[in-house]
PDB file of C-alpha atoms and ligand atoms in Angstrom:
ATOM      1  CA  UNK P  13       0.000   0.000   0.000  1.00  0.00           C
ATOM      2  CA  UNK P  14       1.568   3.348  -0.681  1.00  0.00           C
ATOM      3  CA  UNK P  15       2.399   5.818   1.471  1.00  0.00           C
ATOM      4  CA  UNK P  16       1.421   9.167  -0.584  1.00  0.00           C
ATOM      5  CA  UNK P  17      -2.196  10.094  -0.947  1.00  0.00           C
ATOM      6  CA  UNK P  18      -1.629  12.161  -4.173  1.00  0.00           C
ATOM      7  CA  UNK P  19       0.753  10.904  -6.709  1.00  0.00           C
ATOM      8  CA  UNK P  20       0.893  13.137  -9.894  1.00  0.00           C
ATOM      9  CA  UNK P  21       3.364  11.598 -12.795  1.00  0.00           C
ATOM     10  CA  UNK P  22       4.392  13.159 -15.862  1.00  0.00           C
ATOM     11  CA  UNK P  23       1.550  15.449 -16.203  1.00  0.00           C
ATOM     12  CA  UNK P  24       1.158  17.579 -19.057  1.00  0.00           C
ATOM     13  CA  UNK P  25      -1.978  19.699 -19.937  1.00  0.00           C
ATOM     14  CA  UNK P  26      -2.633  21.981 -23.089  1.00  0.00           C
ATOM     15  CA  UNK P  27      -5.449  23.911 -23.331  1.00  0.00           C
ATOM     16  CA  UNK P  28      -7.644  25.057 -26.530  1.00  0.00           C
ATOM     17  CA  UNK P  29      -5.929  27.796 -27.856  1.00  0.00           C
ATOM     18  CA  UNK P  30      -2.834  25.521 -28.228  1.00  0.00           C
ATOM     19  CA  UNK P  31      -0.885  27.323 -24.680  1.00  0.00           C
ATOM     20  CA  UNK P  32       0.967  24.447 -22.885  1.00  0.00           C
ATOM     21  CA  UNK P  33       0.144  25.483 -19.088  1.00  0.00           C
ATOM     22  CA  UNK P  34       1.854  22.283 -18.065  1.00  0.00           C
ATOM     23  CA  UNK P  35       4.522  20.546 -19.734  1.00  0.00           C
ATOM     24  CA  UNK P  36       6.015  17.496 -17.182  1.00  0.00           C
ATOM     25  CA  UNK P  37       4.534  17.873 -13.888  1.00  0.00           C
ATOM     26  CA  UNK P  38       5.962  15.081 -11.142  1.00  0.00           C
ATOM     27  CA  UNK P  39       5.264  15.215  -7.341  1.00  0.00           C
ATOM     28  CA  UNK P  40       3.769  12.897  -4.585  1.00  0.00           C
ATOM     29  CA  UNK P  41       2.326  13.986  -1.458  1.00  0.00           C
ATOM     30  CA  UNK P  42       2.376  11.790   1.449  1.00  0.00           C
ATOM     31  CA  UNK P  43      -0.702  11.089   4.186  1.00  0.00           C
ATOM     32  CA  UNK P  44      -0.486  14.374   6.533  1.00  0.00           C
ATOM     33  CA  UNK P  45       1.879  16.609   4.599  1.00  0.00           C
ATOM     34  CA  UNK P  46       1.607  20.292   3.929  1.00  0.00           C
ATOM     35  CA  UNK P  47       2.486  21.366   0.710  1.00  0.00           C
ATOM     36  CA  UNK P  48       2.978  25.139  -1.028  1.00  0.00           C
ATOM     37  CA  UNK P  49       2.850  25.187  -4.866  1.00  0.00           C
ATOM     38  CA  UNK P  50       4.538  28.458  -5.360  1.00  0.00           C
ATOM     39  CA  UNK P  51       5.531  30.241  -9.050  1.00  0.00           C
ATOM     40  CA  UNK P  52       5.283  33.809 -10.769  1.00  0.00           C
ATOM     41  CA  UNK P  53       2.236  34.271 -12.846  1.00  0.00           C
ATOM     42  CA  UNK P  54       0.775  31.975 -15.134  1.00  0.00           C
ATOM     43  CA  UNK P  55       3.537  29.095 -14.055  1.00  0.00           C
ATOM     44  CA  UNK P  56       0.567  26.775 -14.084  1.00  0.00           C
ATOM     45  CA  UNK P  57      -0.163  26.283 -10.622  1.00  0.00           C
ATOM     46  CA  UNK P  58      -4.064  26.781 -10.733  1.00  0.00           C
ATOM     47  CA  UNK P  59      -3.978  24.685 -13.909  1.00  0.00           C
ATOM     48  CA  UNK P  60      -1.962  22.198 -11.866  1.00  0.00           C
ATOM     49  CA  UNK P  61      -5.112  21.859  -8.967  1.00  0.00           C
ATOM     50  CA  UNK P  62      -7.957  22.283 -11.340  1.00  0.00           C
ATOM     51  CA  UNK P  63      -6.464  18.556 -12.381  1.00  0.00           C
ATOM     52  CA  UNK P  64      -6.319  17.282  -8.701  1.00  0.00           C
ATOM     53  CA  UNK P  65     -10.118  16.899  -8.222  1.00  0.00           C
ATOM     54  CA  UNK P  66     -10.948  16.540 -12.096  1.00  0.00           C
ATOM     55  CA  UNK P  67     -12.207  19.761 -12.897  1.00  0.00           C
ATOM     56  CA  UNK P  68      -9.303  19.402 -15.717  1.00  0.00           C
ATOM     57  CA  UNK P  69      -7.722  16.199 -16.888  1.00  0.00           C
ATOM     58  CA  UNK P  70      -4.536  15.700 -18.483  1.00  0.00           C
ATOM     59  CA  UNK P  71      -3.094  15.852 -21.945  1.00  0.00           C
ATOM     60  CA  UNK P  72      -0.613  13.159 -20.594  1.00  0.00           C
ATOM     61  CA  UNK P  73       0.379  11.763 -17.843  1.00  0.00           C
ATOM     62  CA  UNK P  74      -2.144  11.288 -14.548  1.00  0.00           C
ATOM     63  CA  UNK P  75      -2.971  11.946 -11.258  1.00  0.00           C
ATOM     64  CA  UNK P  76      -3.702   9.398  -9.094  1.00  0.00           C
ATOM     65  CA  UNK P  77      -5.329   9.522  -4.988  1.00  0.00           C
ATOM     66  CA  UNK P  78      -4.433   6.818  -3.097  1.00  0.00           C
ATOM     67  CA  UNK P  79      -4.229   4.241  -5.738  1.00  0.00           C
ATOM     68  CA  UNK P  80      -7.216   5.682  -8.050  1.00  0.00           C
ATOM     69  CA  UNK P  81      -6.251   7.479 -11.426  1.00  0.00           C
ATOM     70  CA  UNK P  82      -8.422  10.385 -11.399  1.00  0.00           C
ATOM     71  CA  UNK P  83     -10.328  10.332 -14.739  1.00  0.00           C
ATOM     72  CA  UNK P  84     -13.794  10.457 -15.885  1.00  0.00           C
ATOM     73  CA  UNK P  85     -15.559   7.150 -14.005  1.00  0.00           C
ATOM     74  CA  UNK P  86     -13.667   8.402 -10.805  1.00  0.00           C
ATOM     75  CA  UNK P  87     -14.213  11.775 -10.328  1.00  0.00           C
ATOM     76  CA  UNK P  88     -17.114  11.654  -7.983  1.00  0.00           C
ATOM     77  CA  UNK P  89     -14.460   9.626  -5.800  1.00  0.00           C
ATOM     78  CA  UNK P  90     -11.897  12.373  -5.908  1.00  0.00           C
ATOM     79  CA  UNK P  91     -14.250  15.587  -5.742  1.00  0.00           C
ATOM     80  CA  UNK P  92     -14.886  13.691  -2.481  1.00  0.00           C
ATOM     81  CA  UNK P  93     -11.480  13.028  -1.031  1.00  0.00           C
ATOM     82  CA  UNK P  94      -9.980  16.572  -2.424  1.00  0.00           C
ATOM     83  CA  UNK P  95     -11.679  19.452  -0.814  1.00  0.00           C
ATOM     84  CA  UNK P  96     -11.209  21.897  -3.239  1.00  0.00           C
ATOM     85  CA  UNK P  97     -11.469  25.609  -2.258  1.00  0.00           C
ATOM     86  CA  UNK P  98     -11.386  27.761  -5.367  1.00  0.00           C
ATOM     87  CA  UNK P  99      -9.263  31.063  -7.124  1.00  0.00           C
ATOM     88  CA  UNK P 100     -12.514  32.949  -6.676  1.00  0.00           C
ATOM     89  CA  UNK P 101     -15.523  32.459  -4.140  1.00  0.00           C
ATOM     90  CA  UNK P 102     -18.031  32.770  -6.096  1.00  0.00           C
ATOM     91  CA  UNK P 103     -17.252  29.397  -8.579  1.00  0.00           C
ATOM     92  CA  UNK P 104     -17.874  27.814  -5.122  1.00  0.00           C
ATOM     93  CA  UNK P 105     -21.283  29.591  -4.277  1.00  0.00           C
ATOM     94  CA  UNK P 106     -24.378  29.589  -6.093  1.00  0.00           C
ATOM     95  CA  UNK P 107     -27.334  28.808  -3.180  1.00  0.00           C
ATOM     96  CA  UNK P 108     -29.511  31.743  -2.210  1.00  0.00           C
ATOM     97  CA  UNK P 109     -28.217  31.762   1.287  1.00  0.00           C
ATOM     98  CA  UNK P 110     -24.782  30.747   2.612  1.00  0.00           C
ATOM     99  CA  UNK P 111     -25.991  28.094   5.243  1.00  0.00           C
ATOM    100  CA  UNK P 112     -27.756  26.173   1.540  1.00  0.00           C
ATOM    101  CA  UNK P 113     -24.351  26.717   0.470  1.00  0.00           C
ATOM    102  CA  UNK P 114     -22.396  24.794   2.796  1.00  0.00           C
ATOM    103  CA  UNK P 115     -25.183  22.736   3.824  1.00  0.00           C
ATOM    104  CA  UNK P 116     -25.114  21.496  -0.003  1.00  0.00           C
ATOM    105  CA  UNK P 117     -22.563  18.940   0.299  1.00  0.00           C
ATOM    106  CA  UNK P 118     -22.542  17.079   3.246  1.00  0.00           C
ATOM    107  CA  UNK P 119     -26.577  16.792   2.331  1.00  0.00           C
ATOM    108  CA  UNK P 120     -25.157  14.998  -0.522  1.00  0.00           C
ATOM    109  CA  UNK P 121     -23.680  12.841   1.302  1.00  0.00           C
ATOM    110  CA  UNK P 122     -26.701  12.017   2.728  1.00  0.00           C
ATOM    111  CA  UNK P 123     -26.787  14.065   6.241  1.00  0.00           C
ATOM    112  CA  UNK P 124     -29.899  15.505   7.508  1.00  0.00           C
ATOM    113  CA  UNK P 125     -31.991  16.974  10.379  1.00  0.00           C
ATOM    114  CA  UNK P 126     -29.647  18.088  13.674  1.00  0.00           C
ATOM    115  CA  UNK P 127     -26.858  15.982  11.822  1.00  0.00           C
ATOM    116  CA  UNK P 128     -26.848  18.148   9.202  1.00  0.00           C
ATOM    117  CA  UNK P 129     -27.292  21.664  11.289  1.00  0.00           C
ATOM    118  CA  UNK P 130     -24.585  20.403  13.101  1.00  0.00           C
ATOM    119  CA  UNK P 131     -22.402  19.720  10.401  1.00  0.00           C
ATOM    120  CA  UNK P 132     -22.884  22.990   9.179  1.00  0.00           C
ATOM    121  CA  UNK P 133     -22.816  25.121  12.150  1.00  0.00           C
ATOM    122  CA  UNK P 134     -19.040  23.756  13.209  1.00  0.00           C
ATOM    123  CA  UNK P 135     -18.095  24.675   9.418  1.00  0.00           C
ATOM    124  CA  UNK P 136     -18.976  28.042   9.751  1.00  0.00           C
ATOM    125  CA  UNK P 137     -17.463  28.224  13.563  1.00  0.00           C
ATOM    126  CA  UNK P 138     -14.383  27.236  11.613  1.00  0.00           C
ATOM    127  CA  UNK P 139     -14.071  30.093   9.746  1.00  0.00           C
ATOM    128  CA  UNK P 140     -15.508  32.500  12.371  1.00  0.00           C
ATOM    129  CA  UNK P 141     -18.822  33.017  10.313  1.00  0.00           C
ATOM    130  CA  UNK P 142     -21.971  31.599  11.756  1.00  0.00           C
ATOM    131  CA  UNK P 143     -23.306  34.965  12.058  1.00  0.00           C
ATOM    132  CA  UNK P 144     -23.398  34.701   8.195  1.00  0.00           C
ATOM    133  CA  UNK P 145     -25.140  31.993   7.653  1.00  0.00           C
ATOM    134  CA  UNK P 146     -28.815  33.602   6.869  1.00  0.00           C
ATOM    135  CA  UNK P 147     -27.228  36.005   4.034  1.00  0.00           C
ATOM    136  CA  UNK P 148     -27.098  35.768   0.788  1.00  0.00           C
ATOM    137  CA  UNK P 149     -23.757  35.028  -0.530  1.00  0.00           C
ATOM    138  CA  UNK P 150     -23.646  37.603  -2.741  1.00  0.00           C
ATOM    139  CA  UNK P 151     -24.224  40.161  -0.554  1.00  0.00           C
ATOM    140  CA  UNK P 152     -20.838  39.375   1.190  1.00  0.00           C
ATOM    141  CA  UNK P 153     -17.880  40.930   1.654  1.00  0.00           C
ATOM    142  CA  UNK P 154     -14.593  39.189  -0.514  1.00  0.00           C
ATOM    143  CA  UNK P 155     -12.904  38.338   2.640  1.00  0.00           C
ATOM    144  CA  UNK P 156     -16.197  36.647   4.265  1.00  0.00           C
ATOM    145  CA  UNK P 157     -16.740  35.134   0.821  1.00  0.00           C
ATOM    146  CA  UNK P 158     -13.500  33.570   0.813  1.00  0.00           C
ATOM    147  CA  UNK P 159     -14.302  32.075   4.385  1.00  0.00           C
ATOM    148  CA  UNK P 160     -17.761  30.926   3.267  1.00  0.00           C
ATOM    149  CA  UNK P 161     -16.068  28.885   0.898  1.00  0.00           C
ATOM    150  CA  UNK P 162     -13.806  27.381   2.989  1.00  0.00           C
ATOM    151  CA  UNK P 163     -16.576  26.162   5.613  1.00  0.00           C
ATOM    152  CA  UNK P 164     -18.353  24.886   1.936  1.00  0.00           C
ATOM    153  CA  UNK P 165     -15.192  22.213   1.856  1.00  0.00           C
ATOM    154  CA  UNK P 166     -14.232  22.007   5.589  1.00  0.00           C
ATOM    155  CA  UNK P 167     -18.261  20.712   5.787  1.00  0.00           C
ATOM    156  CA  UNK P 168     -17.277  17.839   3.109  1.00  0.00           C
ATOM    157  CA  UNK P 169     -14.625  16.556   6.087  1.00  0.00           C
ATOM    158  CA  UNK P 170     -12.057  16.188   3.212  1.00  0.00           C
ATOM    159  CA  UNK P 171      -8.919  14.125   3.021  1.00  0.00           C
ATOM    160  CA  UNK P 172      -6.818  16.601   1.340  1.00  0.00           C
ATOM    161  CA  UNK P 173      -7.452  19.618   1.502  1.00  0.00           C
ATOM    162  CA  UNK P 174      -6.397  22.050  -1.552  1.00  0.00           C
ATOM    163  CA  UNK P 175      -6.698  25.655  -1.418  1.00  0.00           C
ATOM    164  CA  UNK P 176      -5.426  28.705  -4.424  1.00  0.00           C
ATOM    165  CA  UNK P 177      -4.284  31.400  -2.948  1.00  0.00           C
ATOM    166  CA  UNK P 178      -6.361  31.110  -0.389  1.00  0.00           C
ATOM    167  CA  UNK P 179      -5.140  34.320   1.949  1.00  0.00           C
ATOM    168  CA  UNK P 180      -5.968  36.643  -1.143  1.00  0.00           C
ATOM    169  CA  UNK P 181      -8.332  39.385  -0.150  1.00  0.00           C
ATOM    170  CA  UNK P 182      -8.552  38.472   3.868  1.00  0.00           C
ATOM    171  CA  UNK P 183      -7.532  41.315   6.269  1.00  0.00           C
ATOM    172  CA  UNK P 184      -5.066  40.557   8.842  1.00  0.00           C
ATOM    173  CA  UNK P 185      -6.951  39.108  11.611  1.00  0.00           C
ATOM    174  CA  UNK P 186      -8.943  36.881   9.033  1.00  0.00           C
ATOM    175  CA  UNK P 187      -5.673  36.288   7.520  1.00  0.00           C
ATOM    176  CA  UNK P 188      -4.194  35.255  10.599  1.00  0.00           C
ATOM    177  CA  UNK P 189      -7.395  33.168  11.725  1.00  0.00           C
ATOM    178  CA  UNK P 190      -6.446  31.412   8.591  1.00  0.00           C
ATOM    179  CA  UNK P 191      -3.637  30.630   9.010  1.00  0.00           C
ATOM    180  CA  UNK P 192      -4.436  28.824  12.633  1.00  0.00           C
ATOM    181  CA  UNK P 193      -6.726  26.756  10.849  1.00  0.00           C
ATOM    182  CA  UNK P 194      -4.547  25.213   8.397  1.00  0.00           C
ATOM    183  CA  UNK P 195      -2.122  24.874  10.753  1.00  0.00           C
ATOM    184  CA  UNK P 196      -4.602  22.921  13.175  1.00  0.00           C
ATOM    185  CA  UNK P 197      -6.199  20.901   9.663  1.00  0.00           C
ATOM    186  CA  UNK P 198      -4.651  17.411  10.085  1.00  0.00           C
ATOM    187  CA  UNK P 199      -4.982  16.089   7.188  1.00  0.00           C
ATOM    188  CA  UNK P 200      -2.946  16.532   3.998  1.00  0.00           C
ATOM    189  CA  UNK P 201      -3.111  20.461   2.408  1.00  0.00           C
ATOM    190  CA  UNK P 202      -1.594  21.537  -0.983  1.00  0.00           C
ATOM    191  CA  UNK P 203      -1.529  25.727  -1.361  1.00  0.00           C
ATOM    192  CA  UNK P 204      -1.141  27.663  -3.964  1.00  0.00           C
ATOM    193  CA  UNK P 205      -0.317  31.467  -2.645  1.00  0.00           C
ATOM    194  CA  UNK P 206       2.041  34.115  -3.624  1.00  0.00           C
ATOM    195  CA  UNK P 207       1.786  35.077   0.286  1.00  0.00           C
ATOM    196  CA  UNK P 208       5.210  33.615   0.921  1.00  0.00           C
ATOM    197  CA  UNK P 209       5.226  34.032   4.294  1.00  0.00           C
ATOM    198  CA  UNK P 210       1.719  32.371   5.285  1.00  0.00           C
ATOM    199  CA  UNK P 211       3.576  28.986   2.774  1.00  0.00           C
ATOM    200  CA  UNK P 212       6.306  29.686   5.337  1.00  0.00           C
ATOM    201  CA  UNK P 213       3.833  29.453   8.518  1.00  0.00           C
ATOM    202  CA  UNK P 214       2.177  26.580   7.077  1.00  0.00           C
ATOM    203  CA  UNK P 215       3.957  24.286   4.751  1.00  0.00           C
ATOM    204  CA  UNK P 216       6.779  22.098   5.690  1.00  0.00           C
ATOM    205  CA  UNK P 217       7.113  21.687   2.207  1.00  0.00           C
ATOM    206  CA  UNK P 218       7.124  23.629  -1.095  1.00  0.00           C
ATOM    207  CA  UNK P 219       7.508  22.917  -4.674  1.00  0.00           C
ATOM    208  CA  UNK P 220       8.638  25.854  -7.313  1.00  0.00           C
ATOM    209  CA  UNK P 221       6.843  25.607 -10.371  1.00  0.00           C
ATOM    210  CA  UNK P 222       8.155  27.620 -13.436  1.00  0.00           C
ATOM    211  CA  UNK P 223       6.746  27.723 -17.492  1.00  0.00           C
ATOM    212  CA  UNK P 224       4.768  24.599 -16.640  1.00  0.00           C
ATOM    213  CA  UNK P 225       7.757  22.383 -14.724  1.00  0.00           C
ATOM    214  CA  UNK P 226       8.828  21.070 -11.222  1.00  0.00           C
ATOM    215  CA  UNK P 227      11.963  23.961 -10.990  1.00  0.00           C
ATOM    216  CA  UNK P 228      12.373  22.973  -7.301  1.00  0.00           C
ATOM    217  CA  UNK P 229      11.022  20.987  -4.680  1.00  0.00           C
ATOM    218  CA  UNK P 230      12.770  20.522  -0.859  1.00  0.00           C
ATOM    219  CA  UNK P 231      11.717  22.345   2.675  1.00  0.00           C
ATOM    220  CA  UNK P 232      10.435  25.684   2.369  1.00  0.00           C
ATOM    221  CA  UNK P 233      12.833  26.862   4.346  1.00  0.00           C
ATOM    222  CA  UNK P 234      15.820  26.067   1.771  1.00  0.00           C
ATOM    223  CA  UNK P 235      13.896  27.173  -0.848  1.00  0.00           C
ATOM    224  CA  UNK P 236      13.101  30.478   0.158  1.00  0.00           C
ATOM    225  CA  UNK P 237      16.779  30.190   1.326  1.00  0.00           C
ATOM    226  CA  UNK P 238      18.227  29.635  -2.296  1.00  0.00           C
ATOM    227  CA  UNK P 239      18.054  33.457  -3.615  1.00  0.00           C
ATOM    228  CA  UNK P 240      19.300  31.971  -7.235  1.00  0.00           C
ATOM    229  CA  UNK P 241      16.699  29.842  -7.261  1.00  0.00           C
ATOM    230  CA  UNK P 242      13.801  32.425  -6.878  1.00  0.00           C
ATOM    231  CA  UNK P 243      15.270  35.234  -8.152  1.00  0.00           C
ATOM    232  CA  UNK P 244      15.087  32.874 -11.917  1.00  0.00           C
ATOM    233  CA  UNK P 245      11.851  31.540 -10.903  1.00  0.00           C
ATOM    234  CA  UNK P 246      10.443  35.611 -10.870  1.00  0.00           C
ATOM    235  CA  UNK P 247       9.959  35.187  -6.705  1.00  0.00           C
ATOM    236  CA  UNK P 248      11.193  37.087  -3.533  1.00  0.00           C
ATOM    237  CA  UNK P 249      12.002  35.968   0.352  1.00  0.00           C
ATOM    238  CA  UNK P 250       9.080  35.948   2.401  1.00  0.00           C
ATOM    239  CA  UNK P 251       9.573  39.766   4.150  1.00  0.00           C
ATOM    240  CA  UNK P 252       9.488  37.998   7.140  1.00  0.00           C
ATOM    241  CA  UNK P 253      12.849  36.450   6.065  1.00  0.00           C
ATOM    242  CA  UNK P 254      14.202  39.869   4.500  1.00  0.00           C
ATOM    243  CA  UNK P 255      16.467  42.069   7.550  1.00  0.00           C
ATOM    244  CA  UNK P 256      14.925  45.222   8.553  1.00  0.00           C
ATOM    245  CA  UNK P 257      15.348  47.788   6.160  1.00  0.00           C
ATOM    246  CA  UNK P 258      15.964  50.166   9.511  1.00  0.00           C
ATOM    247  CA  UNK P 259      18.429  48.909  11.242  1.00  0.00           C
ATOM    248  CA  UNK P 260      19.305  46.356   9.473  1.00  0.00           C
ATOM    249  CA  UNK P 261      18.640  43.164  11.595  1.00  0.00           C
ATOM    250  CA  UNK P 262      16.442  40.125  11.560  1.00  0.00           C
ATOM    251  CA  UNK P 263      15.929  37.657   8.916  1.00  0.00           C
ATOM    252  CA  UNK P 264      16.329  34.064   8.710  1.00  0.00           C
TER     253      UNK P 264
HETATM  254  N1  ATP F 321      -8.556  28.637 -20.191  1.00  0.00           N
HETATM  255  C1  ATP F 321      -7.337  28.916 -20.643  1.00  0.00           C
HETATM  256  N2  ATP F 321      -7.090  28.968 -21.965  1.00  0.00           N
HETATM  257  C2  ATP F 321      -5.856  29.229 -22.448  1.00  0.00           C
HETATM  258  N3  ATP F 321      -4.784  29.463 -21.676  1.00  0.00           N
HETATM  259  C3  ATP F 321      -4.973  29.429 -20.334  1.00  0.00           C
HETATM  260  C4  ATP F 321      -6.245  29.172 -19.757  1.00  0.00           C
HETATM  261  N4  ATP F 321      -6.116  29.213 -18.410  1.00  0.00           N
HETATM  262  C5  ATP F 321      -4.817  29.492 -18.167  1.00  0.00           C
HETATM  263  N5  ATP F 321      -4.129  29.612 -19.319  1.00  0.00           N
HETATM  264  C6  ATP F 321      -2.675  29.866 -19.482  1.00  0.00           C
HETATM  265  O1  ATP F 321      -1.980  28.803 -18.862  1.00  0.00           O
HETATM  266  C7  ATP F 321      -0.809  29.290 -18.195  1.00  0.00           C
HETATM  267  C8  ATP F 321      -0.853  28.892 -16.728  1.00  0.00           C
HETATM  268  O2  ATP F 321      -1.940  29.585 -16.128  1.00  0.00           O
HETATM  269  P1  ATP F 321      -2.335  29.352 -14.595  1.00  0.00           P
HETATM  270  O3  ATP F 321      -3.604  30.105 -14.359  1.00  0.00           O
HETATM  271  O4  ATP F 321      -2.320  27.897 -14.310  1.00  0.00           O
HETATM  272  O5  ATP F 321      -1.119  30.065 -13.866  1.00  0.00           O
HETATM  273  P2  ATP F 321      -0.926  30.429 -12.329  1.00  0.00           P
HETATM  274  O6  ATP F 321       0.426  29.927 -11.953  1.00  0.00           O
HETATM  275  O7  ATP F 321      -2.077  29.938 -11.525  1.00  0.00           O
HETATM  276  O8  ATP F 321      -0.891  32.020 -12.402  1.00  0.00           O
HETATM  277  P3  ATP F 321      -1.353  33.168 -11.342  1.00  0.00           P
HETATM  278  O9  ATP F 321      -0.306  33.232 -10.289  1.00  0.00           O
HETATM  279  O10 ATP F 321      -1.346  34.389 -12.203  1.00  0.00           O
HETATM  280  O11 ATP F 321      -2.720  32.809 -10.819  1.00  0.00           O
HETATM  281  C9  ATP F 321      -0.774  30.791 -18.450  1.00  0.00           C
HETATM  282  O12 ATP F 321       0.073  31.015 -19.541  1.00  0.00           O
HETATM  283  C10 ATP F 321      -2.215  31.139 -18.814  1.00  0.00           C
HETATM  284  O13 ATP F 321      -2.251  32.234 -19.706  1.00  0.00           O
END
């Protein structure tokens, strides 16, 4: 039995117009791991998770969770080990009110009455939003749209949990509150974020993507360590990393 949950192999994936977002894609992640996918602009790393719970599937090469190749007669499977929280909120909500919203999957999974409120209510406590949960969703804020749609996937109790950019558009006490909560998710976590220093807080892990290839992959410490190494890939040190500007101290 192996060891890694997600095991992505040779992936390649061209889209319509002809671009090639990814050209040879090759990582595993193992049961419990926290993972950063980090890269400048249009590296591929959204097209890269659109392919972990199906929403895309590959040119070449494949995806595979836990021994299951992720293709068209398994992607109920996946979409219900991969909690998938999206680029923007609103892909993820469409119900008139945001307790239908998160209340739409685990009903799908067949919960109901006080199991379901339940189910719900610590999904929203999560993400520090029960008080939302008669509005409409469009009628939120970005930042408590972004945490409605987490408490959509934290309902779904998923396996892995995989989140793009998901710190984008939260101010700092959400942003922080955020942060605890990956930290405190046990399960395994792939991000996508140009916030450097929350991948630094909460992935042990990262893995450089650059024009649609694996550049680098190690502990996010090195990485961010390796100035060569970012400075090609179009990134920068996590400021927490960078000395004060003042006086010239600090860093790691
Ligand atoms: N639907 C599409 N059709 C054609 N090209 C696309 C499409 N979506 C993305 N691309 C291209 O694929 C490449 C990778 O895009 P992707 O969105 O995966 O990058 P990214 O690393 O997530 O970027 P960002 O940090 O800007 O979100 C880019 O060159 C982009 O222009």
């Amino acid at each position: 039995m192996s060891h890694h949950i997600l095991e992505i192999e040779h992936l390649r994936h061209v889209y319509p117009d002809g671009t090639e977002a990814l050209r040879d894609v090759s990582f595993s992640v193992r049961h419990g791991e926290s993972v950063a996918v980090i890269g400048a602009n249009g590296a591929g790393k959204s097209t890269l998770l659109a392919h972990l719970n199906g929403h895309l599937l590959p040119h070449s090469g494949e995806v595979r969770i836990g021994h299951v190749p992720v293709d068209r007669s398994t992607l109920q499977e996946a979409r219900r080990t991969v909690g998938m929280v999206f680029h923007d909120p609103d892909d993820q909500l469409f119900m008139p009110t945001v307790y239908e919203d998160v209340a739409f999957g685990p009903m799908n999974l067949g919960l109901t009455g006080d199991e379901l409120k339940r189910c719900v209510a610590q999904a929203l406590r999560r993400v520090d939003a029960e008080h939302l949960a008669g509005k409409a969703p469009y009628h939120l804020s970005a930042g408590e749209k972004r945490r409605v749609a987490i408490a959509t996937v934290l309902s779904m109790s998923p396996d892995i949990l995989v989140m793009d950019e998901p710190t984008n558009g939260l101010d700092p006490y959400a942003r922080r509150q955020l942060i605890g909560l990956l930290k405190d998710f046990r399960h395994s976590k792939i991000v996508t974020s140009h916030d450097l220093d929350m991948v630094l807080e909460v992935c042990e892990r990262t893995v450089v993507l650059s024009q649609g290839v694996v550049r680098a992959d190690g502990p996010t410490l090195e990485i961010f360590r390796d100035e060569a190494l970012l400075r090609e890939c179009r990134l920068e040190m996590p400021l927490s990393m960078q000395g004060c500007p003042v006086c010239g101290t600090g860093g790691r």
